[in-house]
Coordinates of C-alpha atoms (C1' of nucleotides) in Angstrom, one line a residue:
Chain A
M1 CA 112.8 122.0 151.4
T2 CA 114.6 119.7 149.0
V3 CA 114.0 120.2 145.3
R4 CA 112.3 117.3 143.6
T5 CA 111.6 117.1 139.9
R6 CA 110.3 114.5 137.7
V7 CA 109.9 113.4 134.2
A8 CA 106.6 111.5 133.5
P9 CA 106.7 109.8 130.1
S10 CA 103.7 107.9 128.7
P11 CA 104.7 104.5 127.6
T12 CA 103.0 104.6 124.2
G13 CA 105.7 103.9 121.6
D14 CA 109.3 104.4 121.0
P15 CA 111.3 106.5 123.5
H16 CA 111.1 110.1 122.2
V17 CA 114.0 112.5 122.1
G18 CA 111.7 115.1 123.7
T19 CA 111.5 112.9 126.8
A20 CA 115.2 113.0 127.0
Y21 CA 115.3 116.8 126.5
V22 CA 112.7 117.4 129.2
A23 CA 114.4 114.8 131.5
L24 CA 117.7 116.6 131.0
F25 CA 116.5 119.9 132.3
N26 CA 114.6 118.3 135.2
Y27 CA 117.6 116.4 136.1
C28 CA 120.0 119.3 135.9
F29 CA 117.8 121.5 138.1
A30 CA 117.2 118.8 140.7
K31 CA 121.0 118.0 140.9
K32 CA 122.2 121.5 140.9
H33 CA 120.1 122.0 144.0
G34 CA 121.1 118.8 145.7
G35 CA 117.6 117.4 145.2
Q36 CA 116.1 114.2 143.7
F37 CA 115.0 113.4 140.2
I38 CA 112.1 111.0 139.8
L39 CA 110.8 108.9 136.9
R40 CA 107.2 108.2 136.8
I41 CA 105.3 106.3 134.2
E42 CA 102.1 107.8 133.2
D43 CA 100.2 104.8 131.9
T44 CA 96.6 105.8 132.6
D45 CA 95.8 105.2 128.9
Q46 CA 95.2 101.5 129.0
K47 CA 94.6 101.3 125.2
R48 CA 97.9 102.7 124.2
S49 CA 100.3 101.9 127.1
T50 CA 102.5 98.9 126.7
A51 CA 105.1 97.3 129.0
A52 CA 107.5 97.0 126.0
S53 CA 107.4 100.8 125.6
E54 CA 108.0 101.4 129.2
R55 CA 111.0 99.1 129.2
M56 CA 112.4 101.0 126.1
I57 CA 111.9 104.3 127.7
L58 CA 113.8 103.3 130.7
D59 CA 116.5 101.8 128.7
A60 CA 116.8 104.7 126.3
L61 CA 117.0 107.4 129.2
R62 CA 119.7 105.2 130.8
W63 CA 121.4 105.0 127.5
V64 CA 121.7 108.8 127.1
G65 CA 123.1 108.9 130.6
I66 CA 120.2 110.1 132.8
E67 CA 119.7 108.3 136.1
W68 CA 116.8 108.7 138.5
D69 CA 116.7 108.5 142.2
E70 CA 113.2 107.0 142.3
G71 CA 111.3 105.2 139.7
P72 CA 109.4 102.0 138.8
D73 CA 112.5 99.9 138.4
V74 CA 114.6 101.3 141.4
G75 CA 111.8 101.9 143.7
G76 CA 111.7 104.6 146.3
P77 CA 109.7 105.9 149.3
H78 CA 106.8 107.4 147.3
G79 CA 105.9 104.5 145.1
P80 CA 104.5 102.9 143.2
Y81 CA 105.9 104.9 140.3
R82 CA 103.5 103.6 137.7
Q83 CA 100.2 105.3 137.7
S84 CA 98.3 102.1 136.8
E85 CA 99.3 100.9 140.2
R86 CA 98.0 103.8 142.1
S87 CA 94.2 103.6 141.3
A88 CA 93.1 103.4 144.8
L89 CA 94.6 106.8 145.6
Y90 CA 93.0 108.5 142.6
K91 CA 89.7 107.0 143.5
K92 CA 89.9 108.3 147.0
C93 CA 90.9 111.7 145.8
T94 CA 88.1 111.8 143.3
E95 CA 85.5 110.8 145.9
N96 CA 86.9 113.6 148.1
L97 CA 86.4 116.2 145.3
I98 CA 82.8 114.9 144.7
E99 CA 82.0 115.2 148.3
K100 CA 83.2 118.8 148.5
G101 CA 81.2 119.6 145.4
H102 CA 84.3 120.2 143.2
A103 CA 83.6 117.4 140.8
F104 CA 80.6 115.7 139.5
H105 CA 79.4 112.5 137.8
C106 CA 78.7 112.9 134.1
F107 CA 76.6 110.3 132.1
C108 CA 76.8 112.1 128.8
T109 CA 77.5 109.7 126.0
S110 CA 80.4 110.4 123.6
E111 CA 77.8 110.8 120.8
R112 CA 76.2 113.7 122.6
L113 CA 79.6 115.2 123.3
I114 CA 80.6 115.0 119.7
Q115 CA 77.4 116.5 118.6
M116 CA 77.6 119.2 121.1
R117 CA 81.1 120.2 120.0
A118 CA 80.0 120.1 116.4
E119 CA 77.2 122.5 117.2
Q120 CA 79.4 124.8 119.2
R121 CA 81.8 125.0 116.2
Q122 CA 79.2 125.5 113.6
S123 CA 77.5 128.3 115.6
G124 CA 80.9 129.9 115.7
S125 CA 80.8 130.0 119.5
P126 CA 84.1 131.3 120.9
V127 CA 83.6 129.0 123.8
T128 CA 83.9 125.2 123.3
G129 CA 83.7 122.6 125.9
Y130 CA 81.4 120.6 128.2
D131 CA 78.1 122.4 128.6
G132 CA 77.5 121.4 132.2
H133 CA 74.6 119.1 131.3
C134 CA 75.2 116.8 134.2
L135 CA 76.1 119.4 136.7
S136 CA 72.4 120.0 137.3
L137 CA 71.4 116.4 138.0
D138 CA 70.0 116.1 141.4
K139 CA 71.5 113.8 144.0
A140 CA 68.8 111.2 143.9
E141 CA 69.0 110.8 140.2
V142 CA 72.8 110.5 140.2
E143 CA 72.5 107.8 142.9
R144 CA 69.9 105.9 141.0
R145 CA 71.9 106.0 137.7
L146 CA 75.0 105.0 139.5
A147 CA 73.2 102.1 141.2
A148 CA 71.9 101.1 137.8
G149 CA 75.5 100.7 136.7
E150 CA 75.3 103.4 134.1
S151 CA 78.5 104.2 132.4
H152 CA 79.9 107.5 133.6
V153 CA 82.9 109.7 134.1
V154 CA 83.8 112.2 136.7
R155 CA 84.4 115.8 135.7
M156 CA 85.8 118.7 137.6
V157 CA 83.8 121.9 138.3
V158 CA 85.3 124.9 136.7
P159 CA 84.3 128.5 137.3
R160 CA 82.4 130.0 134.4
E161 CA 83.7 133.5 134.9
G162 CA 86.7 135.5 135.8
E163 CA 90.2 134.4 134.9
C164 CA 92.9 132.1 136.1
V165 CA 96.2 133.6 137.1
F166 CA 99.3 131.6 137.6
D167 CA 103.1 132.0 137.4
D168 CA 105.6 130.4 135.0
V169 CA 109.2 130.8 136.1
L170 CA 110.2 131.9 132.5
R171 CA 107.2 133.9 131.4
G172 CA 106.0 135.4 134.6
E173 CA 102.3 135.8 135.1
I174 CA 99.9 134.1 132.7
R175 CA 96.2 134.9 132.7
I176 CA 93.7 132.7 131.1
P177 CA 89.9 133.3 131.2
W178 CA 88.0 130.5 132.9
T179 CA 85.7 130.3 129.9
Q180 CA 88.6 128.8 128.0
V181 CA 89.0 126.0 130.5
D182 CA 86.9 122.9 130.0
M183 CA 85.2 120.9 132.7
Q184 CA 87.9 118.4 132.3
V185 CA 87.2 114.7 132.8
L186 CA 89.1 113.5 135.9
M187 CA 88.0 109.9 136.0
K188 CA 87.4 108.0 132.9
S189 CA 84.6 105.4 132.5
D190 CA 87.1 102.7 132.9
G191 CA 87.8 103.9 136.4
L192 CA 91.3 105.3 135.5
P193 CA 92.2 108.8 136.1
T194 CA 93.1 111.2 133.2
Y195 CA 96.5 112.9 133.1
H196 CA 95.2 116.0 134.7
L197 CA 94.1 114.3 137.9
A198 CA 96.8 111.7 138.2
N199 CA 99.5 114.3 137.5
V200 CA 98.4 116.6 140.3
V201 CA 97.7 113.8 142.8
D202 CA 101.1 112.2 142.1
D203 CA 103.1 115.4 142.1
H204 CA 101.7 116.2 145.4
H205 CA 102.2 112.8 147.0
M206 CA 105.7 112.4 145.5
G207 CA 106.7 115.8 146.9
I208 CA 107.5 117.3 143.5
T209 CA 108.5 120.9 144.0
H210 CA 109.2 122.1 140.5
V211 CA 107.5 121.0 137.4
M212 CA 109.4 121.5 134.1
R213 CA 107.4 120.3 131.2
G214 CA 106.7 121.1 127.5
E215 CA 105.0 124.3 126.5
E216 CA 102.1 122.3 125.2
W217 CA 100.9 122.1 128.8
I218 CA 100.5 125.8 129.5
N219 CA 96.8 125.8 128.5
S220 CA 96.0 123.1 131.0
A221 CA 97.8 124.7 133.9
P222 CA 94.6 126.4 135.1
K223 CA 93.0 122.9 135.6
H224 CA 96.0 121.8 137.6
Q225 CA 96.0 124.9 139.7
L226 CA 92.3 124.6 140.4
L227 CA 92.8 121.0 141.5
Y228 CA 95.6 122.0 143.8
Q229 CA 93.2 124.5 145.3
Y230 CA 90.3 122.1 145.6
F231 CA 92.6 119.6 147.4
G232 CA 94.1 122.3 149.5
W233 CA 97.6 121.4 148.4
E234 CA 100.5 123.7 147.5
M235 CA 101.2 123.9 143.8
P236 CA 104.7 123.2 142.6
V237 CA 106.6 125.9 140.7
L238 CA 105.7 125.7 137.0
C239 CA 108.2 126.1 134.2
H240 CA 107.2 125.4 130.7
L241 CA 110.0 124.5 128.3
P242 CA 110.0 125.5 124.7
L243 CA 109.1 122.7 122.3
L244 CA 111.7 121.1 120.1
R245 CA 110.8 121.9 116.5
N246 CA 111.1 120.5 112.9
P247 CA 113.1 122.6 110.4
D248 CA 109.6 124.0 109.4
K249 CA 109.1 125.1 113.0
S250 CA 106.3 122.8 113.8
K251 CA 106.5 120.7 116.9
L252 CA 109.1 118.0 116.5
S253 CA 107.5 114.9 114.8
K254 CA 108.4 111.5 113.5
R255 CA 107.3 112.4 110.1
K256 CA 109.8 115.2 109.6
N257 CA 112.6 114.2 111.9
P258 CA 114.3 111.4 113.8
T259 CA 112.6 111.3 117.1
S260 CA 113.3 107.9 118.5
L261 CA 116.2 107.7 120.8
W262 CA 116.9 104.3 119.3
W263 CA 117.5 105.9 116.0
F264 CA 120.4 107.9 117.5
R265 CA 121.8 104.8 119.1
E266 CA 121.6 102.7 115.8
M267 CA 123.0 105.5 113.9
G268 CA 126.1 105.5 116.1
Y269 CA 125.8 108.7 118.0
L270 CA 127.5 108.8 121.3
P271 CA 124.9 109.2 124.1
E272 CA 127.1 112.0 125.5
G273 CA 127.0 113.8 122.1
L274 CA 123.3 113.5 121.9
L275 CA 122.8 114.7 125.4
N276 CA 125.2 117.6 124.9
Y277 CA 123.3 118.6 121.8
L278 CA 120.0 118.6 123.7
G279 CA 121.8 120.8 126.2
H280 CA 122.1 123.3 123.4
M281 CA 118.5 123.4 122.9
A282 CA 117.3 126.5 124.8
W283 CA 120.4 126.5 126.9
T284 CA 123.9 127.9 126.7
M285 CA 126.8 127.3 129.1
P286 CA 127.8 130.5 130.9
D287 CA 131.2 130.6 129.0
E288 CA 129.4 129.6 125.8
R289 CA 131.6 126.4 125.4
D290 CA 130.1 123.9 123.0
V291 CA 131.3 120.6 124.3
F292 CA 130.2 119.8 127.8
T293 CA 129.2 116.9 130.0
L294 CA 126.1 116.3 132.0
E295 CA 128.0 117.0 135.1
E296 CA 129.4 120.3 133.8
M297 CA 125.9 121.4 132.9
V298 CA 124.5 120.5 136.3
E299 CA 127.2 122.5 138.0
V300 CA 126.3 125.7 136.4
F301 CA 122.6 125.2 135.6
K302 CA 120.3 128.1 136.0
L303 CA 116.6 127.7 135.2
E304 CA 116.3 131.4 134.3
K305 CA 118.8 131.0 131.6
I306 CA 116.6 128.9 129.4
S307 CA 115.6 130.8 126.3
L308 CA 112.1 130.7 125.0
G309 CA 112.2 130.6 121.3
G310 CA 111.3 127.1 120.0
P311 CA 114.7 125.5 119.0
V312 CA 114.9 123.7 115.6
F313 CA 116.4 120.3 115.9
D314 CA 119.4 120.5 113.6
V315 CA 120.9 117.2 112.7
P316 CA 124.0 118.6 111.0
K317 CA 124.8 120.5 114.2
L318 CA 124.3 117.4 116.2
N319 CA 126.6 115.6 113.8
S320 CA 129.3 118.1 114.2
L321 CA 129.0 118.0 118.1
N322 CA 129.1 114.2 118.0
A323 CA 132.2 114.3 115.8
R324 CA 133.9 116.5 118.4
W325 CA 133.0 114.0 121.1
I326 CA 134.4 111.2 119.0
R327 CA 137.7 112.9 118.2
E328 CA 138.3 115.1 121.3
R329 CA 136.8 113.2 124.2
L330 CA 137.5 109.6 123.4
D331 CA 141.0 108.1 123.4
E332 CA 141.8 105.2 121.1
S333 CA 140.9 102.5 123.5
E334 CA 137.6 104.2 124.4
F335 CA 136.9 104.6 120.7
I336 CA 137.4 100.9 120.3
E337 CA 135.1 100.2 123.2
R338 CA 132.3 102.3 121.8
L339 CA 132.5 100.7 118.5
V340 CA 132.5 97.2 120.1
K341 CA 129.5 98.3 122.1
W342 CA 127.7 99.6 119.0
R343 CA 128.2 96.8 116.4
L344 CA 131.6 95.1 116.7
N345 CA 130.6 92.6 119.4
R346 CA 129.8 89.0 119.7
D347 CA 126.2 89.4 120.4
Y348 CA 125.7 91.4 117.3
L349 CA 127.8 89.0 115.2
A350 CA 125.8 86.1 116.6
R351 CA 122.8 87.6 114.9
L352 CA 124.5 87.8 111.6
V353 CA 126.3 84.4 111.5
P354 CA 123.2 82.3 110.5
M355 CA 122.8 84.5 107.5
V356 CA 126.5 85.1 106.7
Q357 CA 128.1 81.7 107.2
P358 CA 126.3 80.0 104.4
R359 CA 127.0 82.8 102.0
V360 CA 130.7 83.4 102.4
Q361 CA 133.4 81.6 100.6
R362 CA 136.2 83.5 102.2
F363 CA 136.2 85.9 105.2
T364 CA 137.1 88.6 102.7
D365 CA 133.6 88.3 101.4
L366 CA 132.2 89.3 104.7
I367 CA 132.4 93.1 104.5
G368 CA 130.8 93.2 101.0
L369 CA 128.0 91.0 102.3
T370 CA 127.2 92.9 105.4
D371 CA 128.1 96.5 104.6
T372 CA 124.6 97.7 104.5
L373 CA 124.1 96.6 108.0
M374 CA 126.7 99.1 109.1
S375 CA 125.5 102.2 107.3
H376 CA 122.6 104.5 107.1
L377 CA 121.2 105.0 103.7
V378 CA 122.4 103.0 100.7
P379 CA 122.8 104.3 97.1
I380 CA 119.8 103.4 94.9
D381 CA 119.5 103.2 91.2
P382 CA 115.9 104.3 90.4
E383 CA 115.8 102.2 87.2
Q384 CA 116.7 99.1 89.1
L385 CA 114.3 99.9 91.9
R386 CA 111.4 100.3 89.6
G387 CA 112.3 97.2 87.5
S388 CA 109.6 96.3 85.1
R389 CA 106.9 97.8 87.3
E390 CA 105.1 101.2 87.5
A391 CA 107.0 103.6 89.6
S392 CA 103.8 104.7 91.3
E393 CA 103.0 101.1 92.2
V394 CA 106.4 100.5 93.7
M395 CA 106.1 103.7 95.6
R396 CA 102.7 102.7 96.9
D397 CA 104.1 99.4 98.2
L398 CA 107.0 101.1 99.8
Y399 CA 104.7 103.7 101.3
F400 CA 102.3 101.2 102.7
A401 CA 105.2 99.3 104.2
V402 CA 106.4 102.5 105.9
Q403 CA 103.0 103.2 107.3
R404 CA 102.5 99.7 108.6
I405 CA 106.0 99.4 110.0
T406 CA 105.6 102.6 111.9
A407 CA 102.4 101.3 113.5
L408 CA 103.9 97.9 114.4
D409 CA 103.8 97.3 118.2
E410 CA 107.0 95.3 118.7
W411 CA 109.8 95.3 116.3
T412 CA 110.4 91.7 115.4
K413 CA 111.2 89.8 112.2
D414 CA 107.8 87.9 112.4
G415 CA 106.0 91.3 112.8
V416 CA 107.7 92.7 109.8
E417 CA 107.1 89.6 107.7
G418 CA 103.4 89.5 108.7
I419 CA 103.0 93.1 107.4
M420 CA 104.9 92.3 104.2
R421 CA 102.9 89.3 103.4
A422 CA 99.6 91.0 104.1
L423 CA 100.7 93.9 101.7
C424 CA 101.9 91.4 99.1
E425 CA 98.5 89.6 99.2
H426 CA 96.8 92.9 98.7
S427 CA 99.0 93.7 95.7
G428 CA 98.1 90.4 94.0
L429 CA 101.7 89.9 93.2
K430 CA 103.9 86.9 93.7
M431 CA 106.0 87.3 96.8
R432 CA 109.2 87.2 94.8
V433 CA 108.1 90.0 92.6
F434 CA 106.6 92.1 95.4
V435 CA 109.7 92.0 97.6
K436 CA 112.2 92.8 94.9
P437 CA 112.1 96.6 95.2
F438 CA 112.4 96.1 98.9
Y439 CA 115.7 94.4 98.5
I440 CA 116.9 97.3 96.4
A441 CA 115.6 99.8 98.9
M442 CA 117.2 98.0 101.8
N443 CA 120.4 96.7 100.2
G444 CA 120.9 99.0 97.3
R445 CA 121.1 95.8 95.1
P446 CA 118.5 93.1 94.1
S447 CA 120.2 90.4 96.2
G448 CA 121.7 90.3 99.6
L449 CA 120.9 89.0 103.1
P450 CA 117.3 88.0 103.8
L451 CA 115.0 91.0 103.8
F452 CA 113.1 90.5 107.1
D453 CA 116.2 89.8 109.0
T454 CA 117.9 92.8 107.6
M455 CA 115.0 95.0 108.7
E456 CA 114.9 93.5 112.1
I457 CA 118.6 94.0 112.6
L458 CA 118.7 97.5 111.3
G459 CA 115.7 98.4 113.4
R460 CA 112.5 100.3 112.7
D461 CA 114.0 103.7 112.2
I462 CA 116.7 103.0 109.7
T463 CA 114.4 100.7 107.9
R464 CA 112.0 103.4 107.6
D465 CA 114.7 105.9 106.5
R466 CA 115.7 103.5 103.6
L467 CA 112.2 102.9 102.5
N468 CA 111.4 106.6 102.4
H469 CA 114.8 107.2 100.7
A470 CA 113.7 104.7 98.0
I471 CA 110.4 106.5 97.6
Q472 CA 112.3 109.7 97.0
A473 CA 114.6 108.0 94.5
L474 CA 111.4 107.3 92.4
G475 CA 110.4 110.9 92.6
G476 CA 108.6 111.0 95.8
L477 CA 104.8 111.3 96.6
G478 CA 103.0 114.5 96.6
K479 CA 100.4 115.5 99.2
K480 CA 97.5 114.5 97.1
K481 CA 98.9 111.1 96.4
L482 CA 99.7 110.6 100.0
K483 CA 96.1 111.3 101.0
K484 CA 94.9 108.9 98.4
L485 CA 97.2 106.2 99.5
D486 CA 96.3 106.7 103.2
K487 CA 92.7 106.2 102.3
E488 CA 93.6 103.0 100.4
L489 CA 95.5 101.7 103.2
Q490 CA 92.7 102.3 105.6
A491 CA 90.4 100.4 103.3
I492 CA 92.8 97.5 103.4
A493 CA 92.9 97.5 107.1
A494 CA 89.1 97.5 107.3
S495 CA 88.8 94.6 105.0
V496 CA 91.3 92.3 106.8
Chain B
rG1 C1' 87.9 130.3 114.8
rA2 C1' 88.9 131.3 120.3
rC3 C1' 92.6 131.4 123.8
rC4 C1' 97.8 131.0 125.3
rC5 C1' 103.1 131.4 124.3
rG6 C1' 107.0 133.1 121.4
rU7 C1' 110.2 136.4 117.7
rU8 C1' 118.8 138.4 117.6
rC9 C1' 122.8 135.7 111.2
rG10 C1' 119.7 129.8 107.2
rU11 C1' 120.1 127.0 112.3
rC12 C1' 121.5 126.9 117.9
rU13 C1' 122.4 131.0 120.8
rA14 C1' 125.3 135.5 123.8
rG15 C1' 123.8 140.1 124.9
rG16 C1' 118.5 142.7 129.9
rG17 C1' 119.4 150.9 128.0
rG18 C1' 125.4 153.4 125.6
rU19 C1' 128.9 146.6 122.4
rC20 C1' 132.5 147.5 115.8
rA21 C1' 125.7 143.1 118.1
rG22 C1' 129.9 138.1 120.2
rG23 C1' 130.3 132.6 119.6
rA24 C1' 129.0 127.8 117.3
rC25 C1' 126.9 124.7 113.1
rA26 C1' 126.2 125.1 107.9
rC27 C1' 128.3 127.7 103.6
rC28 C1' 132.5 130.1 100.9
rG29 C1' 137.9 131.3 100.4
rG30 C1' 143.0 130.5 102.1
rG31 C1' 147.0 127.8 104.9
rU32 C1' 149.2 123.1 107.1
rU33 C1' 148.9 117.8 105.8
rU34 C1' 151.5 112.4 100.0
rU35 C1' 145.1 112.2 99.4
rC36 C1' 140.9 112.8 102.6
rA37 C1' 139.6 114.2 107.4
rU38 C1' 141.5 117.0 111.4
rC39 C1' 143.7 121.6 112.6
rC40 C1' 144.7 127.1 111.8
rC41 C1' 143.3 131.8 109.5
rG42 C1' 139.7 134.7 106.9
rG43 C1' 134.7 135.8 104.7
rC44 C1' 129.3 135.8 104.1
rA45 C1' 125.1 136.6 107.1
rG46 C1' 121.0 138.8 112.1
rC47 C1' 118.1 142.4 116.3
rA48 C1' 110.2 140.9 112.2
rC49 C1' 107.6 145.8 111.5
rG50 C1' 105.3 150.4 113.4
rG51 C1' 104.6 153.6 117.3
rG52 C1' 106.0 155.3 122.1
rU53 C1' 109.5 156.0 126.9
rU54 C1' 114.5 157.9 127.0
rC55 C1' 120.0 162.3 125.9
rG56 C1' 120.3 157.1 124.0
rA57 C1' 116.9 151.4 122.6
rA58 C1' 118.4 144.6 120.1
rU59 C1' 117.5 145.5 125.3
rC60 C1' 111.5 148.8 128.5
rC61 C1' 105.9 149.6 127.1
rC62 C1' 101.9 149.3 123.4
rG63 C1' 100.2 147.7 118.7
rU64 C1' 100.7 144.9 114.1
rA65 C1' 102.8 140.9 111.4
rC66 C1' 104.6 136.1 111.4
rG67 C1' 105.5 131.3 113.8
rG68 C1' 104.0 127.8 117.3
rG69 C1' 100.8 125.4 120.9
rU70 C1' 96.0 124.1 123.1
rC71 C1' 90.9 123.6 122.5
rA72 C1' 89.6 114.5 123.9
rC73 C1' 86.9 109.5 128.5
rC74 C1' 95.6 110.9 124.7
rA75 C1' 99.5 112.3 127.4

RNA sequence: GACCCGUUCGUCUAGGGGUCAGGACACCGGGUUUUCAUCCCGGCAGCACGGGUUCGAAUCCCGUACGGGUCACCA
């Protein structure tokens, strides 16, 4: 049996460093055993999935140096590799489960479900989850309501007693009482499967032998095991990886840490350095060497050597490792090539020329004009940032911008400008007054290259870093203030 | 709250019954270098706690504490 592993990102936003981390381990394991590594796109959430995000995830994984044998862009014998294109299969499988009595139609409204959960919580019931309401519907009624076109989902039948026992490579046997397992929706009312169904169906049909995924999935493993049983399929070996953490030990999040792979690229990390660092999370080379390549890791990879404590993502350590890559693993010509690839290339310069050419008198003016485009944070004078306005007001504007920018679908100049104009209007200020602090936040000085272009070029992550840095320079926002501002921002969103 | 998972220097980790508990980042001190960085040398600092098992526990078992995760028609 050849080993086959996969990474299955959901295309809902920026490519996440956690995706690269999980991909790395899956890749190493597959390659170590001469198997295949597959990339599958889990885009069953129609509301949140975007093609742009999918493209970014593919690009970003390639950027860090991970290649897949099968995937939506390279094809393969088990395609399609995008779940939105496999609906017929899920439908067939769902019908099969219903026939065998392992799944049932549920007509409950979301209002009823919300109320049910509220009551369960209030009564202090240790068991929460679907109450089995539609499980007792007789066949005739189900037929009638289906024929009437009533909105419905399909749920899986779950035992109400006993416990589920399954194995995790790293943790051994795990037992979870069935009462803790909800009668999970398998097919949503839009006819698309949920993760749980699609994941099991696809892993089986794609011949996945080992599933390495985040620890956050442990509690849904019983559902998956049950589905394999219902279908009569063999379950892949399960291995739950410890979650990457923020410095405060919580699950790695955008708020507290850089998480977008683009941030690392824009910041000028070498992909090898980043991947090497991710290889230090939960893993150590047998000889404890610090600098190693993907190939070297593959060569000696042992699943059982993964350590279980949730590793804190430590940027200073990443920096030091990246520095070693820069000075030890790159010769001078490679160094030049990387720099060229990063910023010192024609394509990048071409984006600057329209802004720069009208503003330089001599070429010696160039660096002074564009220095902020080559750096991370810029020094800020709080007095200047505040200007003649109230610090709290300025912080509010900056914070609103951070929030809106984070939520922006596609990072474009027009998108940024739209946000800024809307916020300006809400503030009641003239545009020139409104944008002034933003110039300081972005450039460190009140004048400079056009703001929206600067933001577009620097990218979402560094833009956000600078705005946040500016907020800090004014003293920062406490929890209470943040809460209040979030409310206000929601009100604006509602009124527009 | 219920359930599940975890716990070795501040951080990443090695170590799986007998080790002076090892390395790396960060930090501190010293040396090389016209500065700085690099490089070299040195230092600080850890087995969460309590019970067992054992001649002997960081290591095995049980509790406690703490941390995290999950409890959706999101993945």
